[in-house]
Amino acid sequence: MTAPREAPHIDAALVRRLVASQFPHWADLPVRPVAVDGWDNRTFHLGDEMTVRLPSAEGYVPQVEKEQRWLPLLAPRLPLAVPTPLAQGSPGEGYPFPWSVRRWIDGETAAAERIGDPVRFATDLAGLLTALHRTEPAGGPLAGAHSAFRGAALATYDAETRQAVELLGDRIPTDTVREIWATALESTWTGPPVWFHGDVAWGNLLVRAGRLVAVIDFGCCGMGDPACDLAVAWTLLAGASRTAFRAALDVDDATWARGRGWVLWKALITLDNPDPVRAAEARHALDAVLTEYAESTRA
């Protein structure tokens, strides 16, 4: 069995060579890293109006063609800006994967302190997701490995979650965590597959002047169960904004429980991440899940 290929070191010099060799009309434009980069891809400014996005490993390669194909069809149906593909590059200059050029969307990532009105932010985001979940371009990709199984059955990660609970032991309220997880697994999506984003996180939401203006990184998108798109309710929203988000989406208790389950899984498996920022985010998400679940059972 062939091991997955890793990308070579990705830097501005590599991007300049790729652009110059494949898109010479852009060769004179400056290349510089974006301020906040992602995990699955490395992104660079190309001039002032474009970005170059390169998968960081072979497992993320299917995202390139998927976004190239589907984003132009999804964009007209959505109330906020999404990335606009401009060109697709080929392997070259020692880089083994396809890559993409997109139009730059101006904005800052949606850290809590940048959001002017959290309730309005939550309802605007719910409006975007409602439109996405109701979009019906035929032939969209069903949830699977290309979406990191977002949109698939939450049970996909049952064994991994249970193992994490065992390893964490008394560092977490084990009985409550198991109860939350069991509740999340009690139902599955029984409707037709719908479009989902798959990674609705603060780093993929852009704000300007405190308002939500764009949703980026559709690499995990596909068609399936939209419950995975509710994770932001615990990772970024809280209190009145979480309540407004749920009300605007009008989701039932079972879908909400599965959304909570997606957050719980991710929090448990990243609680011991060596990156202190990611570990702190996992602890925050876990605490939010525990608190919200306790409140829901008292209601």
XYZ file of C-alpha atoms in Angstrom:
299
model
C 0.000 0.000 0.000
C 1.427 3.364 -1.035
C 1.766 5.899 1.759
C -0.093 9.208 1.261
C 2.105 11.867 -0.276
C 2.998 14.929 1.753
C 3.511 18.276 0.075
C 7.023 19.711 0.046
C 7.699 22.875 1.984
C 5.198 25.441 0.718
C 6.388 29.034 0.691
C 6.022 32.216 -1.325
C 8.952 31.281 -3.564
C 7.226 28.042 -4.622
C 3.998 29.916 -5.307
C 5.830 32.471 -7.457
C 7.381 29.694 -9.541
C 4.048 27.911 -9.994
C 2.238 31.079 -11.011
C 5.012 32.176 -13.374
C 5.142 28.800 -15.123
C 1.384 28.226 -15.455
C -0.196 31.699 -15.405
C 2.505 34.015 -16.785
C 0.055 36.915 -17.087
C 0.059 37.025 -13.261
C 3.808 36.468 -12.853
C 4.573 40.077 -11.916
C 2.069 40.188 -9.050
C 3.542 40.055 -5.522
C 3.032 36.916 -3.431
C 2.818 36.959 0.367
C 1.284 34.679 3.026
C -2.176 35.494 4.372
C -2.361 36.701 7.968
C -4.370 33.682 9.205
C -3.639 30.395 7.440
C -5.519 27.117 7.564
C -4.546 23.533 8.354
C -5.669 21.669 5.228
C -4.267 24.232 2.795
C -1.643 26.956 2.593
C -2.911 30.268 1.261
C -1.056 33.246 -0.202
C -2.079 36.636 -1.503
C -1.509 37.042 -5.235
C -1.521 40.773 -5.749
C -4.310 42.606 -3.933
C -7.321 40.840 -5.428
C -6.483 37.129 -5.571
C -5.247 34.245 -3.440
C -3.422 31.024 -4.226
C -4.500 27.989 -2.219
C -2.430 24.780 -2.097
C -3.354 21.505 -0.354
C -0.880 20.669 2.401
C -1.223 16.887 1.966
C -2.680 14.349 -0.458
C -5.816 13.796 1.619
C -6.948 17.353 0.926
C -6.509 17.195 -2.849
C -10.166 16.237 -3.639
C -11.221 19.572 -2.141
C -9.638 21.479 -5.033
C -11.768 20.091 -7.856
C -14.847 19.968 -5.629
C -14.679 23.665 -4.830
C -13.808 24.551 -8.425
C -16.909 22.720 -9.646
C -19.506 23.535 -7.020
C -18.754 26.981 -5.606
C -19.858 28.791 -8.803
C -23.187 26.914 -8.606
C -23.714 27.501 -4.896
C -22.701 31.168 -4.790
C -25.759 32.668 -6.556
C -28.049 30.856 -4.121
C -26.390 32.194 -0.969
C -26.950 35.553 0.777
C -23.292 36.116 1.728
C -20.046 36.070 -0.222
C -18.215 32.780 -0.768
C -14.905 32.121 -2.551
C -14.839 32.617 -6.329
C -12.528 30.205 -8.195
C -10.579 31.927 -10.983
C -8.204 29.190 -12.168
C -6.926 25.730 -11.312
C -3.221 25.001 -11.337
C -1.515 21.683 -12.028
C 1.348 19.898 -10.240
C 4.723 21.404 -11.042
C 7.938 22.921 -9.698
C 8.266 19.962 -7.325
C 4.759 20.453 -5.930
C 2.734 17.249 -6.555
C -0.895 18.395 -6.264
C -3.444 20.555 -8.106
C -4.035 23.994 -6.604
C -6.357 26.937 -7.090
C -6.473 30.680 -7.633
C -9.400 32.585 -6.145
C -10.694 36.074 -5.765
C -9.703 37.654 -2.434
C -12.560 38.446 -0.006
C -11.741 41.319 2.298
C -12.547 40.764 5.962
C -11.264 39.525 9.305
C -11.866 36.136 10.873
C -14.784 36.153 13.272
C -13.074 36.202 16.661
C -15.619 37.042 19.352
C -14.186 40.515 19.967
C -14.690 41.446 16.281
C -18.417 40.693 16.243
C -20.452 43.844 16.796
C -23.881 42.331 17.510
C -23.663 38.607 18.356
C -27.393 38.005 17.897
C -27.428 39.609 14.459
C -24.270 37.696 13.550
C -25.980 34.452 14.601
C -29.137 35.133 12.602
C -27.146 36.187 9.524
C -25.149 32.962 9.742
C -28.335 30.946 10.181
C -29.720 32.627 7.064
C -26.682 31.559 5.066
C -26.918 27.979 6.325
C -30.657 27.800 5.710
C -30.101 28.880 2.114
C -27.261 26.373 1.710
C -29.265 23.502 3.202
C -32.118 24.269 0.788
C -29.935 24.470 -2.321
C -30.410 21.651 -4.800
C -27.769 21.489 -7.541
C -28.118 17.950 -8.854
C -25.272 15.526 -8.408
C -23.551 17.090 -5.417
C -20.949 14.884 -3.682
C -22.357 12.697 -0.933
C -20.590 12.858 2.433
C -17.495 10.700 2.687
C -13.730 10.822 2.982
C -13.572 14.029 0.897
C -15.619 15.788 3.611
C -13.774 14.143 6.533
C -17.122 12.358 6.948
C -18.855 15.588 7.903
C -22.450 15.103 6.847
C -22.182 11.333 7.314
C -23.449 9.398 10.321
C -21.977 10.650 13.589
C -21.417 6.979 14.477
C -18.448 7.102 12.093
C -16.479 8.501 15.030
C -18.037 6.393 17.787
C -14.983 4.226 18.455
C -12.625 7.205 18.428
C -14.858 9.112 20.835
C -15.188 6.227 23.263
C -11.433 5.708 23.220
C -10.871 9.388 23.988
C -13.272 9.190 26.936
C -11.326 6.249 28.328
C -7.971 7.973 27.895
C -9.117 11.234 29.481
C -10.533 9.409 32.502
C -11.268 11.573 35.519
C -10.128 14.722 33.717
C -13.650 14.947 32.301
C -17.111 14.171 33.784
C -17.168 10.736 32.163
C -20.773 9.784 32.934
C -22.172 13.048 31.580
C -19.980 12.928 28.488
C -21.126 9.384 27.721
C -24.746 10.442 28.205
C -24.345 13.367 25.792
C -22.668 11.125 23.245
C -25.348 8.440 23.549
C -28.061 11.070 23.073
C -26.311 12.313 19.948
C -26.176 8.790 18.511
C -29.851 8.030 19.155
C -30.952 9.549 15.856
C -29.732 9.708 12.282
C -30.685 11.956 9.405
C -33.674 10.422 7.626
C -34.384 13.143 5.087
C -32.837 13.458 1.639
C -29.185 14.547 1.558
C -28.816 18.340 1.733
C -25.873 20.616 1.106
C -23.696 21.303 4.150
C -20.562 23.419 4.645
C -18.823 20.982 6.982
C -16.487 23.370 8.813
C -18.454 26.340 10.123
C -15.786 27.703 12.460
C -14.685 31.196 13.425
C -11.688 31.036 11.094
C -13.969 30.405 8.103
C -16.356 33.277 8.872
C -15.327 36.773 7.799
C -16.554 40.034 9.309
C -16.229 43.685 8.338
C -17.226 46.469 10.725
C -18.566 43.798 13.086
C -20.924 42.244 10.510
C -20.729 38.789 8.946
C -19.916 39.252 5.250
C -18.564 35.940 3.959
C -18.158 32.223 4.583
C -14.997 30.620 3.194
C -13.297 27.212 2.973
C -15.875 24.860 1.491
C -13.322 22.049 1.349
C -15.430 19.799 3.588
C -18.722 20.576 1.873
C -21.013 17.947 0.429
C -24.505 16.526 0.668
C -25.793 14.655 3.706
C -26.845 15.434 7.283
C -26.589 19.184 8.029
C -26.128 18.645 11.790
C -22.367 19.124 11.466
C -22.998 22.781 10.543
C -24.441 23.441 14.013
C -21.072 23.056 15.760
C -20.523 26.818 15.757
C -23.350 27.118 18.295
C -20.961 25.803 20.945
C -17.573 26.873 19.604
C -18.348 30.557 18.963
C -21.901 31.436 19.989
C -23.293 31.538 23.521
C -26.346 32.656 25.440
C -28.704 34.831 23.395
C -26.753 34.384 20.154
C -26.910 30.584 20.445
C -30.640 30.767 21.139
C -31.177 33.065 18.145
C -29.117 30.776 15.919
C -31.187 27.720 16.802
C -34.468 29.589 16.450
C -33.528 30.969 13.037
C -32.484 27.523 11.786
C -35.589 25.906 13.314
C -33.886 22.559 13.937
C -35.472 19.748 15.918
C -34.082 18.302 19.156
C -32.509 15.298 17.425
C -30.563 17.400 14.904
C -29.454 19.743 17.680
C -28.227 16.740 19.702
C -26.203 15.481 16.726
C -24.694 18.926 16.296
C -23.693 18.857 19.953
C -22.204 15.422 19.345
C -19.967 16.720 16.547
C -18.536 19.304 18.927
C -18.079 16.764 21.687
C -16.158 14.371 19.442
C -13.788 17.066 18.201
C -13.244 18.519 21.682
C -12.413 15.139 23.214
C -9.883 14.145 20.568
C -8.085 17.514 20.634
C -8.107 18.195 24.372
C -4.496 16.985 24.609
C -3.313 18.706 21.444
C 0.316 19.862 21.829
C -0.672 23.241 20.395
C -1.881 25.159 23.480
C -4.237 27.297 21.395
C -6.017 24.281 19.923
C -6.116 22.585 23.322
C -7.674 25.711 24.853
C -10.273 25.837 22.074
C -11.129 22.195 22.777
C -11.557 22.890 26.492
C -13.774 25.892 25.725
C -15.947 23.804 23.391
C -16.219 20.951 25.886
C -17.228 23.318 28.673
C -19.831 24.928 26.399
C -21.309 21.529 25.530
C -21.471 20.462 29.167
C -23.087 23.718 30.278
C -25.626 23.860 27.456
C -26.565 20.194 27.920
C -27.102 20.702 31.653
C -29.331 23.686 30.914
C -31.321 21.734 28.327
C -32.023 18.886 30.726
C -33.285 21.322 33.365
C -35.654 23.057 30.923
